[in-house]
Short mmCIF file of C-alpha atoms in Angstrom, two decimals:
data_model
loop_
_atom_site.label_atom_id
_atom_site.label_comp_id
_atom_site.label_asym_id
_atom_site.label_seq_id
_atom_site.Cartn_x
_atom_site.Cartn_y
_atom_site.Cartn_z
CA UNK A 71 -3.38 -54.01 -4.22
CA UNK A 72 -4.26 -50.86 -6.16
CA UNK A 73 -6.43 -50.73 -9.60
CA UNK A 74 -3.86 -50.04 -12.41
CA UNK A 75 -4.44 -47.83 -15.73
CA UNK A 76 -3.98 -49.41 -19.24
CA UNK A 77 -0.45 -48.50 -20.11
CA UNK A 78 -0.02 -47.00 -23.74
CA UNK A 79 0.27 -50.58 -25.14
CA UNK A 80 -2.79 -51.37 -23.79
CA UNK A 81 -4.64 -52.24 -27.03
CA UNK A 82 -2.20 -54.98 -27.49
CA UNK A 83 -3.67 -57.00 -24.46
CA UNK A 84 -7.00 -57.39 -26.43
CA UNK A 85 -4.96 -59.59 -28.71
CA UNK A 86 -3.80 -61.96 -26.19
CA UNK A 87 -4.64 -65.73 -26.59
CA UNK A 88 -7.51 -65.50 -23.53
CA UNK A 89 -9.31 -62.78 -25.77
CA UNK A 90 -12.17 -65.52 -26.31
CA UNK A 91 -12.94 -66.04 -22.78
CA UNK A 92 -15.07 -63.15 -22.75
CA UNK A 93 -17.72 -65.31 -24.10
CA UNK A 94 -19.16 -68.21 -21.87
CA UNK A 95 -19.19 -71.11 -24.27
CA UNK A 96 -22.78 -72.57 -24.95
CA UNK A 97 -23.80 -76.19 -24.94
CA UNK A 98 -24.07 -79.16 -22.68
CA UNK A 99 -20.48 -78.80 -21.51
CA UNK A 100 -20.32 -75.16 -20.70
CA UNK A 101 -19.70 -75.22 -17.31
CA UNK A 102 -16.99 -77.62 -17.69
CA UNK A 103 -15.20 -75.27 -20.55
CA UNK A 104 -15.39 -72.54 -18.31
CA UNK A 105 -13.50 -74.17 -15.29
CA UNK A 106 -11.04 -75.52 -17.83
CA UNK A 107 -10.75 -71.97 -19.24
CA UNK A 108 -9.68 -70.52 -15.86
CA UNK A 109 -6.41 -72.37 -15.63
CA UNK A 110 -5.49 -70.84 -18.93
CA UNK A 111 -6.57 -67.42 -17.67
CA UNK A 112 -4.70 -67.47 -14.39
CA UNK A 113 -1.69 -68.71 -16.30
CA UNK A 114 -1.92 -65.53 -18.47
CA UNK A 115 -2.44 -63.29 -15.80
CA UNK A 116 1.38 -61.99 -15.40
CA UNK A 117 1.55 -61.12 -18.95
CA UNK A 118 -1.61 -59.33 -18.91
CA UNK A 119 -0.36 -57.18 -15.42
CA UNK A 120 2.67 -56.26 -17.26
CA UNK A 121 0.75 -54.03 -19.60
CA UNK A 122 -1.16 -52.01 -16.95
CA UNK A 123 0.06 -49.44 -14.80
CA UNK A 124 -0.50 -48.29 -11.10
CA UNK A 125 -2.40 -45.29 -10.23
CA UNK A 126 -1.74 -43.29 -7.02
CA UNK A 127 -2.88 -44.90 -3.66
CA UNK A 128 -5.99 -43.45 -2.43
CA UNK A 129 -5.95 -41.08 0.51
CA UNK A 130 -6.49 -41.98 3.88
CA UNK A 131 -9.54 -39.59 3.86
CA UNK A 132 -11.07 -41.55 0.84
CA UNK A 133 -10.90 -45.09 2.65
CA UNK A 134 -12.42 -43.41 5.59
CA UNK A 135 -15.22 -41.79 4.01
CA UNK A 136 -15.78 -45.20 2.17
CA UNK A 137 -15.95 -46.91 5.51
CA UNK A 138 -18.70 -44.91 6.65
CA UNK A 139 -20.61 -45.12 3.44
CA UNK A 140 -20.14 -48.91 3.93
CA UNK A 141 -21.63 -48.95 7.22
CA UNK A 142 -24.61 -46.63 5.42
CA UNK A 143 -25.04 -49.64 2.96
CA UNK A 144 -25.64 -52.23 5.31
CA UNK A 145 -27.17 -50.25 8.10
CA UNK A 146 -30.72 -50.89 7.13
CA UNK A 147 -30.27 -54.76 6.94
CA UNK A 148 -28.58 -54.66 10.30
CA UNK A 149 -31.30 -52.48 12.18
CA UNK A 150 -33.86 -54.55 11.02
CA UNK A 151 -32.43 -58.14 11.75
CA UNK A 152 -31.00 -56.97 15.46
CA UNK A 153 -34.11 -55.28 16.04
CA UNK A 154 -36.14 -58.77 15.75
CA UNK A 155 -36.27 -59.54 19.63
CA UNK A 156 -38.25 -56.28 19.62
CA UNK A 157 -40.44 -56.76 16.54
CA UNK A 158 -41.14 -60.34 18.10
CA UNK A 159 -42.04 -59.04 21.35
CA UNK A 160 -44.69 -57.20 19.62
CA UNK A 161 -46.07 -60.21 18.39
CA UNK A 162 -46.44 -62.36 21.59
CA UNK A 163 -49.34 -64.14 21.27
CA UNK A 164 -50.08 -63.95 17.51
CA UNK A 165 -49.58 -66.76 15.19
CA UNK A 166 -47.33 -64.28 12.97
CA UNK A 167 -44.73 -64.39 15.72
CA UNK A 168 -43.07 -68.00 14.89
CA UNK A 169 -42.74 -67.07 11.12
CA UNK A 170 -41.96 -63.17 11.40
CA UNK A 171 -38.19 -63.69 10.95
CA UNK A 172 -38.59 -65.73 7.86
CA UNK A 173 -41.07 -63.20 6.57
CA UNK A 174 -38.74 -60.30 7.19
CA UNK A 175 -35.74 -61.62 5.51
CA UNK A 176 -37.39 -62.81 2.55
CA UNK A 177 -39.50 -59.51 2.02
CA UNK A 178 -36.23 -57.34 2.50
CA UNK A 179 -33.85 -59.66 0.30
CA UNK A 180 -36.60 -59.63 -2.65
CA UNK A 181 -37.25 -56.25 -2.64
CA UNK A 182 -33.48 -55.34 -2.16
CA UNK A 183 -32.80 -57.77 -5.14
CA UNK A 184 -35.41 -56.54 -7.52
CA UNK A 185 -34.72 -52.75 -6.60
CA UNK A 186 -30.77 -53.57 -7.09
CA UNK A 187 -31.64 -55.16 -10.51
CA UNK A 188 -33.10 -51.73 -11.79
CA UNK A 189 -30.31 -49.66 -9.88
CA UNK A 190 -27.49 -51.86 -11.81
CA UNK A 191 -29.29 -51.62 -15.12
CA UNK A 192 -29.40 -47.56 -14.57
CA UNK A 193 -26.15 -46.74 -12.62
CA UNK A 194 -25.14 -44.62 -15.57
CA UNK A 195 -27.86 -42.64 -16.11
CA UNK A 196 -27.84 -40.69 -12.67
CA UNK A 197 -24.64 -39.40 -10.76
CA UNK A 198 -23.53 -42.18 -8.12
CA UNK A 199 -23.05 -39.21 -5.84
CA UNK A 200 -26.70 -37.72 -5.88
CA UNK A 201 -28.03 -41.03 -5.46
CA UNK A 202 -25.98 -41.54 -2.40
CA UNK A 203 -27.07 -38.31 -1.24
CA UNK A 204 -30.91 -38.72 -1.58
CA UNK A 205 -30.60 -42.60 -0.77
CA UNK A 206 -28.91 -41.68 2.71
CA UNK A 207 -31.87 -38.92 3.67
CA UNK A 208 -34.29 -41.32 2.89
CA UNK A 209 -33.10 -44.06 5.08
CA UNK A 210 -32.59 -41.58 7.73
CA UNK A 211 -36.56 -41.24 7.39
CA UNK A 212 -37.39 -44.54 7.33
CA UNK A 213 -35.62 -45.33 10.37
CA UNK A 214 -36.80 -42.22 12.38
CA UNK A 215 -40.38 -44.09 11.70
CA UNK A 216 -38.96 -47.17 13.76
CA UNK A 217 -38.03 -45.22 16.36
CA UNK A 218 -41.52 -43.49 16.51
CA UNK A 219 -43.08 -46.93 16.64
CA UNK A 220 -41.45 -47.82 19.95
CA UNK A 221 -43.83 -45.27 21.66
CA UNK A 222 -47.02 -46.49 19.86
CA UNK A 223 -48.73 -50.05 20.38
CA UNK A 224 -50.23 -51.21 17.13
CA UNK A 225 -52.82 -54.55 16.54
CA UNK A 226 -50.06 -57.41 16.00
CA UNK A 227 -51.49 -57.71 12.19
CA UNK A 228 -50.93 -53.99 11.69
CA UNK A 229 -47.74 -53.86 13.45
CA UNK A 230 -46.40 -56.64 11.05
CA UNK A 231 -47.40 -55.21 8.03
CA UNK A 232 -45.71 -51.76 9.04
CA UNK A 233 -42.44 -53.53 9.79
CA UNK A 234 -42.25 -55.48 6.60
CA UNK A 235 -43.28 -52.45 4.66
CA UNK A 236 -40.67 -50.22 6.60
CA UNK A 237 -38.11 -53.25 5.65
CA UNK A 238 -39.05 -53.28 2.06
CA UNK A 239 -38.84 -49.35 1.61
CA UNK A 240 -35.24 -49.45 3.18
CA UNK A 241 -34.52 -52.62 0.93
CA UNK A 242 -35.28 -50.43 -2.17
CA UNK A 243 -33.41 -47.33 -0.91
CA UNK A 244 -30.43 -49.42 0.14
CA UNK A 245 -30.03 -50.82 -3.06
CA UNK A 246 -29.73 -47.54 -4.99
CA UNK A 247 -27.11 -46.67 -2.27
CA UNK A 248 -25.26 -49.84 -2.55
CA UNK A 249 -24.86 -49.40 -6.56
CA UNK A 250 -23.68 -46.23 -6.05
CA UNK A 251 -21.29 -46.76 -3.10
CA UNK A 252 -19.78 -50.05 -4.74
CA UNK A 253 -19.47 -48.71 -8.30
CA UNK A 254 -17.49 -45.06 -6.67
CA UNK A 255 -15.35 -47.42 -4.39
CA UNK A 256 -14.36 -50.00 -7.33
CA UNK A 257 -12.71 -46.85 -8.83
CA UNK A 258 -10.39 -46.34 -6.16
CA UNK A 259 -8.90 -49.89 -6.15
CA UNK A 260 -9.70 -52.65 -3.89
CA UNK A 261 -8.19 -51.21 -0.96
CA UNK A 262 -10.90 -48.79 -0.75
CA UNK A 263 -13.52 -51.66 -1.87
CA UNK A 264 -12.16 -53.42 1.25
CA UNK A 265 -12.71 -50.20 3.23
CA UNK A 266 -16.59 -50.39 2.26
CA UNK A 267 -16.78 -54.45 3.27
CA UNK A 268 -15.24 -53.54 6.74
CA UNK A 269 -17.74 -50.57 7.15
CA UNK A 270 -20.51 -53.15 6.32
CA UNK A 271 -19.49 -55.34 9.21
CA UNK A 272 -18.36 -52.57 11.44
CA UNK A 273 -21.74 -51.11 11.53
CA UNK A 274 -23.01 -54.40 12.35
CA UNK A 275 -20.63 -54.56 15.59
CA UNK A 276 -21.76 -51.18 16.76
CA UNK A 277 -25.68 -51.96 16.06
CA UNK A 278 -25.26 -55.29 18.07
CA UNK A 279 -23.49 -53.90 20.79
CA UNK A 280 -25.77 -51.09 21.24
CA UNK A 281 -28.78 -53.60 21.63
CA UNK A 282 -26.52 -55.94 24.15
CA UNK A 283 -25.76 -53.00 26.34
CA UNK A 284 -29.48 -51.85 26.29
CA UNK A 285 -30.94 -55.14 26.94
CA UNK A 286 -28.41 -55.64 29.68
CA UNK A 287 -29.53 -52.46 31.19
CA UNK A 288 -33.09 -53.06 30.67
CA UNK A 289 -32.98 -56.25 32.08
CA UNK A 290 -31.19 -54.98 35.46
CA UNK A 291 -33.43 -52.46 35.95
CA UNK A 292 -36.44 -54.52 35.55
CA UNK A 293 -35.48 -56.74 38.71
CA UNK A 294 -34.42 -60.36 39.01
CA UNK A 295 -37.67 -61.68 38.63
CA UNK A 296 -38.15 -60.52 35.24
CA UNK A 297 -35.11 -62.04 33.38
CA UNK A 298 -36.32 -64.98 32.39
CA UNK A 299 -39.88 -63.81 31.38
CA UNK A 300 -40.08 -60.20 29.63
CA UNK A 301 -42.93 -58.37 29.01
CA UNK A 302 -41.38 -56.48 26.02
CA UNK A 303 -40.29 -53.35 27.93
CA UNK A 304 -36.69 -54.46 27.80
CA UNK A 305 -36.80 -55.06 23.72
CA UNK A 306 -38.75 -51.70 23.31
CA UNK A 307 -36.21 -49.63 25.47
CA UNK A 308 -33.50 -51.49 23.43
CA UNK A 309 -34.91 -50.83 20.19
CA UNK A 310 -35.09 -47.01 20.82
CA UNK A 311 -31.86 -46.62 21.43
CA UNK A 312 -30.27 -48.31 18.43
CA UNK A 313 -33.17 -46.75 16.24
CA UNK A 314 -32.44 -43.27 17.02
CA UNK A 315 -28.40 -43.76 16.78
CA UNK A 316 -29.02 -45.37 13.24
CA UNK A 317 -31.07 -42.29 12.26
CA UNK A 318 -28.26 -39.55 13.45
CA UNK A 319 -25.51 -41.93 11.77
CA UNK A 320 -27.68 -41.86 8.31
CA UNK A 321 -27.77 -38.10 8.52
CA UNK A 322 -24.03 -37.81 9.33
CA UNK A 323 -23.22 -40.11 6.12
CA UNK A 324 -25.19 -37.68 4.09
CA UNK A 325 -22.52 -34.97 4.74
CA UNK A 326 -19.72 -37.24 4.69
CA UNK A 327 -20.78 -37.85 0.60
CA UNK A 328 -20.63 -34.04 0.24
CA UNK A 329 -17.19 -34.21 1.54
CA UNK A 330 -16.09 -36.76 -0.90
CA UNK A 331 -17.45 -35.02 -3.93
CA UNK A 332 -15.39 -31.91 -3.13
CA UNK A 333 -12.07 -34.08 -2.49
CA UNK A 334 -9.67 -33.53 -5.89
CA UNK A 335 -9.29 -37.53 -5.46
CA UNK A 336 -12.98 -37.59 -6.61
CA UNK A 337 -12.59 -35.33 -9.34
CA UNK A 338 -9.24 -36.99 -10.73
CA UNK A 339 -10.59 -40.42 -10.39
CA UNK A 340 -14.57 -40.62 -10.75
CA UNK A 341 -15.45 -37.57 -12.77
CA UNK A 342 -13.69 -38.57 -15.86
CA UNK A 343 -15.50 -41.87 -15.99
CA UNK A 344 -19.04 -40.48 -15.22
CA UNK A 345 -18.45 -37.60 -18.08
CA UNK A 346 -17.44 -40.61 -20.53
CA UNK A 347 -20.51 -42.11 -19.59
CA UNK A 348 -22.38 -39.10 -20.16
CA UNK A 349 -21.08 -38.60 -23.44
CA UNK A 350 -22.15 -42.03 -24.45
CA UNK A 351 -25.73 -42.00 -23.30
CA UNK A 352 -25.72 -38.30 -25.21
CA UNK A 353 -25.12 -39.97 -28.79
CA UNK A 354 -21.49 -38.07 -28.84
CA UNK A 355 -19.77 -41.68 -28.86
CA UNK A 356 -22.25 -43.12 -31.66
CA UNK A 357 -19.91 -45.67 -33.66
CA UNK A 358 -21.80 -48.71 -32.45
CA UNK A 359 -25.63 -47.09 -33.26
CA UNK A 360 -26.15 -49.11 -36.20
CA UNK A 361 -25.91 -52.20 -34.24
CA UNK A 362 -28.74 -51.09 -32.08
CA UNK A 363 -32.21 -52.09 -32.65
CA UNK A 364 -34.37 -48.75 -33.63
CA UNK A 365 -36.62 -49.78 -30.72
CA UNK A 366 -34.20 -49.19 -27.63
CA UNK A 367 -32.14 -46.29 -27.19
CA UNK A 368 -28.39 -46.51 -28.25
CA UNK A 369 -27.08 -45.75 -24.89
CA UNK A 370 -29.17 -48.17 -22.86
CA UNK A 371 -28.54 -50.88 -25.35
CA UNK A 372 -24.89 -50.69 -25.00
CA UNK A 373 -24.97 -50.31 -21.42
CA UNK A 374 -27.08 -53.51 -21.29
CA UNK A 375 -24.61 -55.13 -23.71
CA UNK A 376 -21.66 -54.25 -21.51
CA UNK A 377 -23.46 -55.57 -18.54
CA UNK A 378 -24.09 -59.01 -19.84
CA UNK A 379 -20.63 -59.10 -21.31
CA UNK A 380 -18.78 -58.37 -18.15
CA UNK A 381 -21.30 -60.61 -16.19
CA UNK A 382 -20.25 -63.58 -18.32
CA UNK A 383 -16.71 -63.17 -18.05
CA UNK A 384 -16.85 -62.96 -14.38
CA UNK A 385 -19.53 -65.69 -13.53
CA UNK A 386 -17.16 -67.45 -11.10
CA UNK A 387 -16.58 -64.69 -8.85
CA UNK A 388 -20.14 -63.81 -9.06
CA UNK A 389 -21.30 -67.37 -8.36
CA UNK A 390 -18.59 -67.70 -5.22
CA UNK A 391 -19.99 -64.68 -3.63
CA UNK A 392 -24.03 -65.53 -4.24
CA UNK A 393 -23.31 -68.69 -2.58
CA UNK A 394 -21.74 -67.02 0.61
CA UNK A 395 -24.98 -65.62 1.34
CA UNK A 396 -27.17 -68.27 0.30
CA UNK A 397 -25.67 -70.44 3.07
CA UNK A 398 -25.43 -67.35 5.79
CA UNK A 399 -29.34 -66.19 5.15
CA UNK A 400 -30.51 -69.99 5.24
CA UNK A 401 -29.50 -70.09 9.02
CA UNK A 402 -28.96 -66.70 10.44
CA UNK A 403 -30.89 -65.43 11.88
CA UNK A 404 -34.03 -67.44 11.27
CA UNK A 405 -32.17 -70.70 12.64
CA UNK A 406 -29.78 -69.05 15.30
CA UNK A 407 -32.11 -67.07 17.16
CA UNK A 408 -34.11 -69.99 17.72
CA UNK A 409 -31.03 -71.45 19.73
CA UNK A 410 -31.57 -71.39 23.36
CA UNK A 411 -28.76 -70.99 26.05
CA UNK A 412 -28.04 -74.24 27.82
CA UNK A 413 -27.62 -72.24 31.13
CA UNK A 414 -30.45 -71.67 32.77
CA UNK A 415 -29.20 -68.40 34.48
CA UNK A 416 -28.52 -66.44 31.12
CA UNK A 417 -31.81 -64.70 29.95
CA UNK A 418 -32.75 -65.43 26.24
CA UNK A 419 -32.87 -61.67 25.53
CA UNK A 420 -29.46 -61.10 26.50
CA UNK A 421 -28.07 -64.50 24.70
CA UNK A 422 -30.25 -63.57 21.36
CA UNK A 423 -28.50 -60.17 21.60
CA UNK A 424 -24.87 -61.50 22.33
CA UNK A 425 -25.54 -64.14 19.40
CA UNK A 426 -25.68 -61.24 16.76
CA UNK A 427 -22.82 -59.40 18.34
CA UNK A 428 -20.82 -62.55 18.01
CA UNK A 429 -21.50 -63.18 14.46
CA UNK A 430 -20.77 -59.53 13.37
CA UNK A 431 -17.44 -59.35 15.03
CA UNK A 432 -16.39 -62.45 13.45
CA UNK A 433 -17.80 -61.36 9.99
CA UNK A 434 -15.90 -57.80 10.64
CA UNK A 435 -12.48 -59.75 11.55
CA UNK A 436 -13.15 -61.68 8.13
CA UNK A 437 -13.26 -58.48 6.09
CA UNK A 438 -10.38 -57.28 8.31
CA UNK A 439 -8.20 -60.01 7.26
CA UNK A 440 -8.59 -58.92 3.76
CA UNK A 441 -6.26 -55.88 4.45
CA UNK A 442 -3.24 -58.19 4.57
CA UNK A 443 -1.57 -58.85 1.51
CA UNK A 444 -0.39 -62.62 2.51
CA UNK A 445 -4.38 -63.55 3.20
CA UNK A 446 -5.32 -62.59 -0.11
CA UNK A 447 -6.75 -65.15 -2.31
CA UNK A 448 -7.38 -63.84 -5.97
CA UNK A 449 -8.12 -67.13 -7.84
CA UNK A 450 -11.87 -67.65 -8.79
CA UNK A 451 -11.68 -71.21 -8.46
CA UNK A 452 -10.15 -71.15 -4.89
CA UNK A 453 -12.70 -68.63 -3.52
CA UNK A 454 -15.44 -70.93 -5.20
CA UNK A 455 -14.20 -73.83 -3.17
CA UNK A 456 -14.25 -71.84 -0.12
CA UNK A 457 -17.66 -70.28 -0.77
CA UNK A 458 -18.80 -74.01 -1.29
CA UNK A 459 -17.22 -75.35 1.86
CA UNK A 460 -19.48 -73.16 4.23
CA UNK A 461 -22.56 -75.22 3.47
CA UNK A 462 -21.15 -77.49 6.29
CA UNK A 463 -22.06 -74.81 8.68
CA UNK A 464 -25.68 -75.82 8.39
CA UNK A 465 -26.08 -79.17 9.75
CA UNK A 466 -24.08 -77.78 12.69
CA UNK A 467 -26.29 -75.22 13.67
CA UNK A 468 -28.79 -77.68 13.26
CA UNK A 469 -27.12 -79.72 15.86
CA UNK A 470 -27.32 -76.88 18.52
CA UNK A 471 -29.76 -76.37 21.36
CA UNK A 472 -32.74 -75.19 19.02
CA UNK A 473 -36.27 -74.81 20.53
CA UNK A 474 -38.54 -76.86 18.92
CA UNK A 475 -42.14 -77.85 19.09
CA UNK A 476 -43.13 -78.63 22.71
CA UNK A 477 -45.45 -81.49 20.99
CA UNK A 478 -42.66 -83.38 19.23
CA UNK A 479 -40.20 -85.59 20.84
CA UNK A 480 -37.37 -83.99 22.70
CA UNK A 481 -33.76 -84.79 21.61
CA UNK A 482 -30.83 -83.91 23.23
CA UNK A 483 -28.44 -81.66 21.02
CA UNK A 484 -25.66 -82.86 19.90
CA UNK A 485 -23.66 -79.37 20.80
CA UNK A 486 -25.04 -78.87 24.14
CA UNK A 487 -22.64 -75.97 25.13
CA UNK A 488 -23.16 -72.20 24.89
CA UNK A 489 -19.27 -71.75 24.45
CA UNK A 490 -19.23 -73.84 21.30
CA UNK A 491 -22.28 -72.37 19.53
CA UNK A 492 -20.91 -69.05 20.01
CA UNK A 493 -17.35 -70.10 18.48
CA UNK A 494 -19.29 -71.66 15.86
CA UNK A 495 -21.09 -68.31 15.26
CA UNK A 496 -17.39 -66.44 14.88
CA UNK A 497 -16.22 -68.75 12.43
CA UNK A 498 -19.28 -68.55 10.43
CA UNK A 499 -19.10 -65.07 10.57
CA UNK A 500 -15.74 -64.75 9.95
CA UNK A 501 -15.71 -67.05 6.76
CA UNK A 502 -18.57 -64.83 5.71
CA UNK A 503 -16.72 -61.75 5.73
CA UNK A 504 -13.59 -63.14 4.55
CA UNK A 505 -14.88 -65.03 1.36
CA UNK A 506 -17.33 -62.31 0.45
CA UNK A 507 -14.82 -59.66 0.53
CA UNK A 508 -12.11 -61.28 -1.49
CA UNK A 509 -14.63 -61.91 -4.16
CA UNK A 510 -15.97 -58.25 -4.42
CA UNK A 511 -12.44 -57.18 -4.11
CA UNK A 512 -10.98 -59.43 -6.92
CA UNK A 513 -14.46 -59.00 -9.22
CA UNK A 514 -13.47 -55.28 -9.99
CA UNK A 515 -9.59 -55.31 -9.78
CA UNK A 516 -7.82 -54.48 -13.04
CA UNK A 517 -4.55 -55.81 -11.29
CA UNK A 518 -5.73 -58.94 -10.09
CA UNK A 519 -8.80 -59.89 -12.59
CA UNK A 520 -7.39 -60.44 -16.08
CA UNK A 521 -10.97 -61.20 -17.48
CA UNK A 522 -11.30 -57.29 -17.44
CA UNK A 523 -8.39 -57.21 -20.07
CA UNK A 524 -7.38 -53.69 -18.93
CA UNK A 525 -10.36 -51.74 -19.49
CA UNK A 526 -10.73 -49.46 -16.72
CA UNK A 527 -14.43 -48.31 -17.82
CA UNK A 528 -15.42 -51.85 -16.87
CA UNK A 529 -14.59 -51.76 -13.56
CA UNK A 530 -17.26 -50.20 -11.55
CA UNK A 531 -20.02 -52.27 -13.94
CA UNK A 532 -18.20 -55.51 -12.72
CA UNK A 533 -17.99 -54.41 -8.98
CA UNK A 534 -21.67 -53.38 -9.33
CA UNK A 535 -22.75 -56.72 -11.05
CA UNK A 536 -20.85 -58.72 -8.51
CA UNK A 537 -22.80 -56.90 -5.63
CA UNK A 538 -26.20 -57.43 -7.68
CA UNK A 539 -24.92 -61.36 -7.15
CA UNK A 540 -24.49 -60.66 -3.87
CA UNK A 541 -27.95 -59.86 -3.04
CA UNK A 542 -29.35 -62.59 -5.24
CA UNK A 543 -27.55 -65.19 -2.92
CA UNK A 544 -29.24 -63.11 0.16
CA UNK A 545 -32.65 -63.69 -1.65
CA UNK A 546 -32.02 -67.44 -2.21
CA UNK A 547 -30.75 -67.87 1.10
CA UNK A 548 -33.97 -65.99 2.67
CA UNK A 549 -36.39 -68.40 0.99
CA UNK A 550 -34.21 -71.47 1.76
CA UNK A 551 -34.55 -70.50 5.67
CA UNK A 552 -38.09 -71.58 5.26
CA UNK A 553 -37.32 -74.88 4.43
CA UNK A 554 -34.63 -75.09 7.06
CA UNK A 555 -37.08 -74.04 9.46
CA UNK A 556 -39.81 -76.45 8.46
CA UNK A 557 -36.95 -79.21 9.18
CA UNK A 558 -36.75 -77.94 12.32
CA UNK A 559 -40.15 -77.81 13.70
CA UNK A 560 -41.78 -80.29 11.21
CA UNK A 561 -44.62 -77.71 10.33
CA UNK A 562 -45.56 -75.39 7.78
CA UNK A 563 -43.05 -72.87 7.72
CA UNK A 564 -45.40 -70.51 6.32
CA UNK A 565 -47.70 -70.30 8.82
CA UNK A 566 -46.35 -71.50 12.15
#
C-alpha cells in the first residue's frame, strides 16, 4: 500500500504503450475514449509497477500525527454542521430559520471551493508545514468566537450573518489547511493518507458524541415537561461544550504539526520535494522557460501546466470522489435533519443529535475499512460505479418521516421506523467514507495509479487536485440541497 520511488530504469516507463493517456482525447467521443482507455491502463499496471520501488513504511507516529491533522481538517465543517440545532434555536420565530441549514452548507462549501482553488494553485509557493501552523491557529480563534456567542443574544438577522461569516472564514482557513495536510500525507503513501481520512471521520464522531451527551444532560436537567418543547437553553449548553473543546483541540494540533516537522522522516521524505519546487520556482530549473509566455512567471506557468496534465489523467478518480459528496450534501444535513422521530417519547433535539452521531460512525467505519488490503479497490472504473450507486439514497431519505409544511396534505411515510432511518444513515455514512477514501488513496498512489507513470514529484499534486474535486462535490451537493428541500416543502427553498 505504500508509495514507491522510481527505480533506475524508471525512464523506460515513459515509453510504455499507455504514454498517450496523459492527454484527454478531444472531440465528441472524448468520454468514451477515456473509458475504453481505462482497460488498457489497468492491463498495463503490472508492468508499470515492476519499475517502481518501495520506500520504507512510515513510522506509527507519522500516521498518528496525520490522524490528528486529519481531525483538524474537517473539524470546522463538523462543528458548524453539528451545531445546527443550536444555530436554529437562536433563529426561532425568524423566517431565516427554515432555510438556515441550506444557506450554511452552501456558503461554507462555496467559500471552501474557491479558497481551495487558490490554495491548490499556490501550494508550491509556501511551505506546507507553515500553512498548517497558521491555519490551525486561525481556526482556533474562529471557534473561540463561536464559544463566546453562546453568552450573547443577538438579533436573529445579525446572528444569522455572524454564523455565516464565521463559517466562510473557517472554510477559507480550512482550505489552506486541507491542501497542505493532503500534500504532505500523499508523499508518505496511501497508509498515511488513510490515516488522514480516518481522522476526518473520527473528529466528527467525537464532536457528535459531545453534542449527544450535552443534549441528553441538558434535557434531563430541564425537567420532563421540557423534553418535547425546548427554550433553546439545552442547545446553548451543548454548543458551549463542543465549541470550547474544539478550540483546545485545534491548539493541540498546532503542536502536533511542530513535532512532525522535527522528525527525521519528514526531512527525508517531504523536505527534498519542497526543495526541488523551490529551485524550480527560483529559476534554477529553467529549461522550459522558452516555452512560457513572457507575461507570466515561468515557475507559475510550469505549475499550472503540471496541475492540468495531472487533472486530465486522473479525471475518473476526481469525478468519482466529487460525486460521492454531491449525493451526501444534497440530503445531509438539510433533509435528514428534517426527519422526525416516529416514537413520541423521543426528544427531537436528542434524535437530531443521534442522527449526526450515527452518520459519522458509519463514515468512520467506511474509512477504517480501507486499512484492510483485501477490501481495497484501486480501479477507477469500479470506484466510479460505486460512487454513482449512492444516488439511490436520495429517494430513500425522501421516503422517511420528514417534517413537512402543515398546510400540505399529510402523507404516511414509506419508511415509518426510527430504527430503519438510523440503519439507512449508517449505510449512507459507511459508503461515503469507504468510496471517498479509496478515491483519495488511489489518486496519489505511485504503486496503484499507473497514470502517474512513476513520477514521484506528481504525487502531492495528484492528491491535492483530488481533494479540490472533493470540495467541488460539496459545493454542487449543497446547491442541490435547495432543490431537494423544494421537492419536500413545495415552496421557494431560498425563502421558506
